[in-house]
Coordinates of C-alpha atoms and ligand atoms in Angstrom, one line a residue:
M1 CA 78.4 99.7 83.9
K2 CA 79.3 96.2 82.7
I3 CA 82.9 95.6 81.7
L4 CA 84.1 92.4 80.0
G5 CA 87.5 91.5 81.4
I6 CA 89.9 89.2 79.4
E7 CA 92.8 87.5 81.1
T8 CA 95.1 85.3 79.0
S9 CA 98.6 85.9 80.5
C10 CA 99.5 82.3 81.3
D11 CA 97.6 79.0 80.9
E12 CA 94.1 80.3 81.6
T13 CA 91.6 81.7 79.2
S14 CA 89.3 83.7 81.4
L15 CA 86.5 86.1 80.5
A16 CA 84.3 87.8 83.0
V17 CA 81.5 90.4 83.2
V18 CA 81.8 92.7 86.2
E19 CA 79.3 95.4 87.1
N20 CA 80.7 98.7 88.5
G21 CA 84.0 97.1 89.4
T22 CA 82.6 94.8 92.0
N23 CA 79.6 92.6 91.2
V24 CA 80.7 89.6 89.3
L25 CA 77.9 88.6 86.9
Q26 CA 79.9 85.9 85.0
N27 CA 83.4 84.5 85.4
I28 CA 84.4 81.8 83.0
I29 CA 87.8 80.2 83.5
S30 CA 89.1 77.6 81.0
S31 CA 92.5 76.3 82.0
S32 CA 95.0 74.1 80.0
S33 CA 97.0 73.4 83.1
E34 CA 96.1 69.7 83.0
L35 CA 98.2 69.4 79.8
F36 CA 101.3 70.4 81.9
T37 CA 100.6 68.4 85.1
D38 CA 103.7 66.2 84.7
L39 CA 106.0 68.8 83.3
G40 CA 106.3 71.2 86.3
G41 CA 105.6 74.2 84.1
V42 CA 103.8 75.5 81.1
I43 CA 104.8 75.1 77.4
P44 CA 104.0 78.6 76.1
E45 CA 103.1 77.7 72.4
E46 CA 100.8 74.9 73.6
A47 CA 99.0 77.3 76.1
A48 CA 98.5 79.9 73.4
R49 CA 97.1 77.3 70.9
K50 CA 94.6 76.2 73.5
Q51 CA 93.6 79.9 74.2
L52 CA 93.0 80.4 70.5
E53 CA 90.6 77.5 70.6
H54 CA 88.8 78.5 73.8
I55 CA 88.4 82.2 73.3
P56 CA 85.9 82.4 70.5
V57 CA 83.6 79.9 72.2
I58 CA 83.6 81.8 75.5
I59 CA 83.1 85.2 73.7
H60 CA 80.1 83.8 71.9
K61 CA 78.5 82.6 75.1
I62 CA 79.1 85.9 76.9
L63 CA 77.8 88.0 74.1
Q64 CA 74.6 85.9 74.0
D65 CA 74.0 86.5 77.7
F66 CA 75.2 90.1 78.3
S67 CA 75.3 93.5 76.7
I68 CA 78.6 95.0 77.7
D69 CA 79.7 98.7 77.9
A70 CA 83.5 98.4 77.8
I71 CA 86.3 95.8 77.5
A72 CA 89.5 95.4 79.6
Y73 CA 92.4 93.0 78.8
T74 CA 95.7 92.0 80.4
K75 CA 98.4 93.9 78.6
E76 CA 101.5 92.6 80.5
P77 CA 103.4 90.8 81.9
G78 CA 102.9 87.2 80.7
L79 CA 103.6 84.7 78.0
Q80 CA 103.8 86.7 74.7
G81 CA 101.7 84.4 72.6
S82 CA 99.0 84.1 75.3
L83 CA 98.9 87.9 75.8
L84 CA 98.5 88.3 72.0
V85 CA 95.5 86.1 71.9
G86 CA 93.7 88.2 74.6
R87 CA 94.8 91.5 73.2
T88 CA 93.7 90.7 69.6
A89 CA 90.3 89.5 70.7
A90 CA 89.8 92.6 72.9
H91 CA 90.8 95.0 70.1
I92 CA 88.5 93.3 67.5
M93 CA 85.5 93.2 69.8
A94 CA 85.9 96.8 70.9
S95 CA 86.1 98.0 67.3
I96 CA 83.1 95.9 66.2
L97 CA 81.0 96.8 69.2
K98 CA 82.3 100.5 69.2
I99 CA 82.9 100.5 73.0
P100 CA 85.9 101.7 75.0
L101 CA 89.0 99.4 75.5
Y102 CA 91.3 99.4 78.6
A103 CA 94.7 97.8 78.9
V104 CA 95.3 96.6 82.4
H105 CA 98.6 95.5 84.1
H106 CA 98.3 92.0 85.4
T107 CA 99.7 92.9 88.8
N108 CA 97.1 95.7 89.2
G109 CA 94.4 93.2 88.3
H110 CA 95.5 91.0 91.2
L111 CA 95.7 94.0 93.6
D112 CA 92.1 94.9 92.6
S113 CA 90.8 91.4 92.9
I114 CA 90.1 92.4 96.5
F115 CA 87.1 94.4 95.3
L116 CA 85.3 91.5 93.6
D117 CA 82.0 90.7 95.3
Q118 CA 83.3 92.9 98.2
T119 CA 80.6 94.4 100.4
D120 CA 82.9 96.1 102.9
T121 CA 84.5 99.5 102.3
I122 CA 88.3 99.3 102.0
T123 CA 90.2 101.7 104.3
F124 CA 93.5 103.0 102.9
P125 CA 96.5 102.9 103.3
V126 CA 96.7 99.2 102.4
L127 CA 99.7 96.9 102.3
S128 CA 99.0 94.6 99.3
V129 CA 101.0 91.4 99.2
S130 CA 100.9 90.0 95.6
V131 CA 102.1 86.4 95.6
S132 CA 101.7 84.3 92.5
G133 CA 103.6 82.1 90.1
G134 CA 105.2 85.1 88.4
H135 CA 105.6 87.7 91.1
T136 CA 106.1 88.3 94.8
E137 CA 105.6 92.0 95.6
L138 CA 104.8 94.2 98.6
W139 CA 102.8 97.3 97.5
L140 CA 101.9 100.3 99.7
R141 CA 98.6 101.7 98.4
T142 CA 97.6 105.1 99.7
D143 CA 94.5 105.0 97.5
V144 CA 93.1 103.0 94.7
C145 CA 95.3 104.6 92.0
T146 CA 98.4 105.4 94.0
Q147 CA 100.9 102.7 95.0
E148 CA 104.5 102.3 95.8
L149 CA 106.6 99.1 95.4
L150 CA 108.3 98.5 98.8
G151 CA 109.9 95.1 98.1
K152 CA 109.9 92.2 95.6
T153 CA 111.6 88.9 95.1
R154 CA 115.2 88.9 93.8
D155 CA 114.9 85.4 92.2
D156 CA 112.0 82.9 92.2
A157 CA 108.4 84.0 93.0
A158 CA 106.6 82.4 95.9
G159 CA 104.3 80.4 93.7
E160 CA 107.3 79.4 91.6
A161 CA 109.0 78.2 94.8
Y162 CA 105.9 76.1 95.5
D163 CA 105.8 74.8 91.9
K164 CA 109.5 73.9 91.8
G165 CA 109.4 72.4 95.2
A166 CA 106.5 70.2 94.2
Q167 CA 108.5 69.0 91.2
L168 CA 111.4 68.0 93.5
L169 CA 108.9 66.1 95.6
G170 CA 107.4 64.3 92.6
L171 CA 104.1 66.2 92.9
A172 CA 101.9 67.5 90.1
Y173 CA 101.8 71.1 88.6
P174 CA 100.6 73.6 89.8
G175 CA 102.5 72.6 92.9
G176 CA 101.1 75.1 95.5
P177 CA 97.8 73.3 96.1
E178 CA 99.5 69.9 96.0
I179 CA 102.0 70.8 98.7
A180 CA 99.3 72.5 100.8
K181 CA 97.2 69.4 100.6
I182 CA 99.8 66.9 101.8
A183 CA 101.3 69.3 104.3
K184 CA 98.0 69.2 106.3
T185 CA 99.0 65.9 107.9
G186 CA 102.8 66.6 108.1
S187 CA 104.9 68.1 110.9
A188 CA 106.2 71.6 109.9
N189 CA 109.2 71.3 112.2
A190 CA 110.4 67.9 111.0
F191 CA 113.0 69.4 108.5
A192 CA 115.1 72.5 109.1
F193 CA 115.1 75.4 106.6
T194 CA 117.1 78.5 107.2
L195 CA 115.1 81.7 106.6
P196 CA 116.6 83.7 103.7
M197 CA 117.7 87.3 103.7
Q198 CA 118.1 87.6 107.5
Q199 CA 121.1 90.0 107.2
V200 CA 119.6 92.1 104.5
D201 CA 117.9 95.3 105.5
S202 CA 115.2 95.5 102.8
Y203 CA 111.7 94.3 102.1
D204 CA 112.9 92.0 99.3
Y205 CA 112.5 88.3 99.1
S206 CA 114.6 85.4 97.9
F207 CA 113.2 81.9 97.5
S208 CA 115.9 80.0 95.5
G209 CA 117.9 79.1 98.6
L210 CA 114.8 77.4 100.1
K211 CA 114.3 75.4 96.9
N212 CA 118.0 74.3 97.0
A213 CA 117.7 73.4 100.7
L214 CA 114.7 71.2 99.8
R215 CA 116.7 69.6 97.0
L216 CA 119.4 68.7 99.6
H217 CA 116.9 67.2 102.0
V218 CA 115.4 65.1 99.2
Q219 CA 118.8 63.9 98.0
A220 CA 119.7 62.8 101.5
L221 CA 116.8 60.4 101.7
S222 CA 116.3 57.0 100.2
K223 CA 113.2 56.4 98.0
T224 CA 111.4 54.7 100.9
E225 CA 112.4 57.4 103.4
L226 CA 111.2 60.0 101.0
A227 CA 107.8 58.4 100.6
V228 CA 107.4 58.2 104.4
N229 CA 108.6 61.8 104.9
L230 CA 106.8 63.5 102.0
K231 CA 104.1 65.1 104.1
H232 CA 106.7 66.3 106.7
L233 CA 108.9 67.8 103.9
A234 CA 105.9 69.5 102.3
A235 CA 104.8 70.9 105.7
S236 CA 108.3 72.2 106.6
Y237 CA 108.9 73.7 103.1
Q238 CA 105.5 75.4 103.2
Q239 CA 106.2 76.8 106.6
A240 CA 109.6 78.2 105.5
I241 CA 108.1 79.9 102.4
N242 CA 105.2 81.4 104.5
N243 CA 107.4 82.5 107.4
H244 CA 109.7 84.3 104.9
L245 CA 106.7 86.0 103.4
V246 CA 105.3 87.0 106.8
Q247 CA 108.6 88.2 108.3
K248 CA 109.0 90.9 105.7
I249 CA 105.3 91.9 106.0
V250 CA 105.8 92.4 109.8
K251 CA 108.9 94.5 109.0
V252 CA 106.8 96.8 106.8
L253 CA 104.0 97.1 109.4
T254 CA 106.5 98.1 112.0
K255 CA 107.9 100.9 109.8
Y256 CA 104.6 102.0 108.3
S257 CA 102.3 102.2 111.3
Q258 CA 99.6 104.1 109.3
I259 CA 98.7 100.9 107.4
Q260 CA 95.0 100.0 108.0
E261 CA 94.6 96.8 106.0
I262 CA 96.7 93.9 104.6
H263 CA 95.5 92.4 101.4
I264 CA 97.0 89.1 100.2
V265 CA 96.3 88.5 96.5
G266 CA 97.4 86.2 93.7
G267 CA 97.5 82.4 93.4
V268 CA 99.4 81.8 96.7
A269 CA 96.7 83.8 98.6
A270 CA 94.7 80.6 98.4
N271 CA 97.2 79.0 100.9
L272 CA 95.3 78.6 104.2
D273 CA 98.5 78.3 106.3
L274 CA 99.7 81.7 104.9
R275 CA 96.3 83.3 105.7
E276 CA 96.4 82.0 109.3
K277 CA 100.0 83.2 109.8
L278 CA 99.1 86.6 108.5
V279 CA 96.1 87.0 110.8
Q280 CA 98.4 86.0 113.7
H281 CA 100.9 88.7 112.8
S282 CA 98.6 91.5 111.5
Q283 CA 99.4 94.0 114.3
G284 CA 95.8 95.1 114.5
C285 CA 95.3 95.6 110.8
I286 CA 92.3 94.1 108.9
V287 CA 93.5 91.1 106.9
R288 CA 91.7 90.3 103.6
W289 CA 92.1 88.0 100.7
P290 CA 89.8 87.7 97.7
T291 CA 86.2 86.7 98.6
K292 CA 86.5 83.5 96.5
K293 CA 89.4 81.2 95.8
V294 CA 88.9 81.6 92.0
Y295 CA 89.6 85.3 92.4
C296 CA 93.1 84.5 93.8
T297 CA 94.3 82.7 90.7
D298 CA 94.2 84.3 87.3
N299 CA 90.8 85.5 86.2
G300 CA 89.1 87.9 83.9
A301 CA 87.0 89.5 86.7
M302 CA 90.0 91.1 88.4
I303 CA 91.0 92.7 85.0
A304 CA 87.5 94.2 84.6
A305 CA 87.5 95.4 88.3
S306 CA 90.9 97.1 87.8
A307 CA 89.8 98.9 84.7
Y308 CA 86.7 100.2 86.4
K309 CA 88.5 101.3 89.6
R310 CA 91.6 102.9 88.0
F311 CA 90.2 104.4 84.7
I312 CA 86.5 104.8 85.0
A313 CA 85.6 105.5 88.6
K314 CA 88.6 107.8 88.8
Ligands
KG4_401 O1 98.0 84.1 90.1 P1 98.2 82.8 89.5 O2 97.0 82.0 89.1 O3 99.1 82.9 88.2 C1 100.2 83.8 88.1 O4 100.0 85.0 87.8 O5 101.3 83.2 88.3 O6 99.1 82.0 90.5 C2 99.5 80.6 90.3 C3 100.4 80.2 91.4 C4 101.1 78.8 91.1 O7 102.4 79.0 91.4 C5 100.4 77.9 92.2 O8 101.2 76.9 92.6 C6 100.1 78.9 93.3 O9 99.7 80.1 92.6 N1 99.0 78.4 94.2 C7 99.2 78.1 95.5 C8 98.0 77.6 96.0 N2 97.1 77.7 95.0 C9 97.7 78.2 93.9 N3 100.3 78.2 96.3 C10 100.2 77.8 97.5 N4 99.1 77.3 98.1 C11 98.0 77.2 97.4 N5 96.8 76.7 97.9
ZN402 ZN1 98.5 86.1 88.1

């Protein structure tokens, strides 16, 4: 069964064809993020306008190459104008082609991105760590369709912390890859960051304090000192975000000893330092992230996979 997945929740227009919820036959991602490089974030109207331009071109190409059996689109959450573009295109195509249409929650798309091009069998229960620009959530999944939210961020998302931190450091948007790149040669212990939520007995996160601590470090430096210390600041800030993420994950693993696998999904799952830290603290669980980096950030393939796993296979 070939499902066309449509993802337009932020600045990407991504359409993919996925066979039986796993085999990715096509995954086209057209991003307008270069328009927002210097802004530190997305202008919603501008992103939607670009999606309106891109989507007919991509649809045309896909329908030339594939015959599809169903359509899945991101229903929420996301930028309203952007979601509307994907939803409208999906409804029109499904009605013209007379094929089933599935509405998928963006978070479930990220959780199910783990199935894309996956050759291993996943063993449940799974702790899914969903970390992106819009959300930071810990999900306990007892099977593909049953999940419980254990914790989430109380303010900024982890990706947002990377993006806002990058802006404070004068780096481009999206900030996560920029910080990760320059952090490689920096010292992670050069600048002190206090880990948030130490006294709070929950699996929730808070990243806004780390961002403010970074702001204070930046303000205390002259322009020349900042240039010299940029890589050290990036490395220390990255370590603080990732340690905060890992600390709560370890807390979950200690309480829920039945967990077999840890999945890290969403844009921040592309962060190599976070992957390493998770493997170090996995307490014997298998640690997985999407099989390709493009399946970490927003993509249509994960939406198609999620529709298959949750609606069709079920
Ligand atoms: O999942 P995604 O594409 O979009 C949302 O649903 O938000 O995630 C984008 C986020 C951005 O905040 C970006 O800075 C972050 O993922 N990101 C990274 C890395 N690559 C992307 N954060 C840290 N390290 C990376 N290598
Ligand atoms: Zn996302």
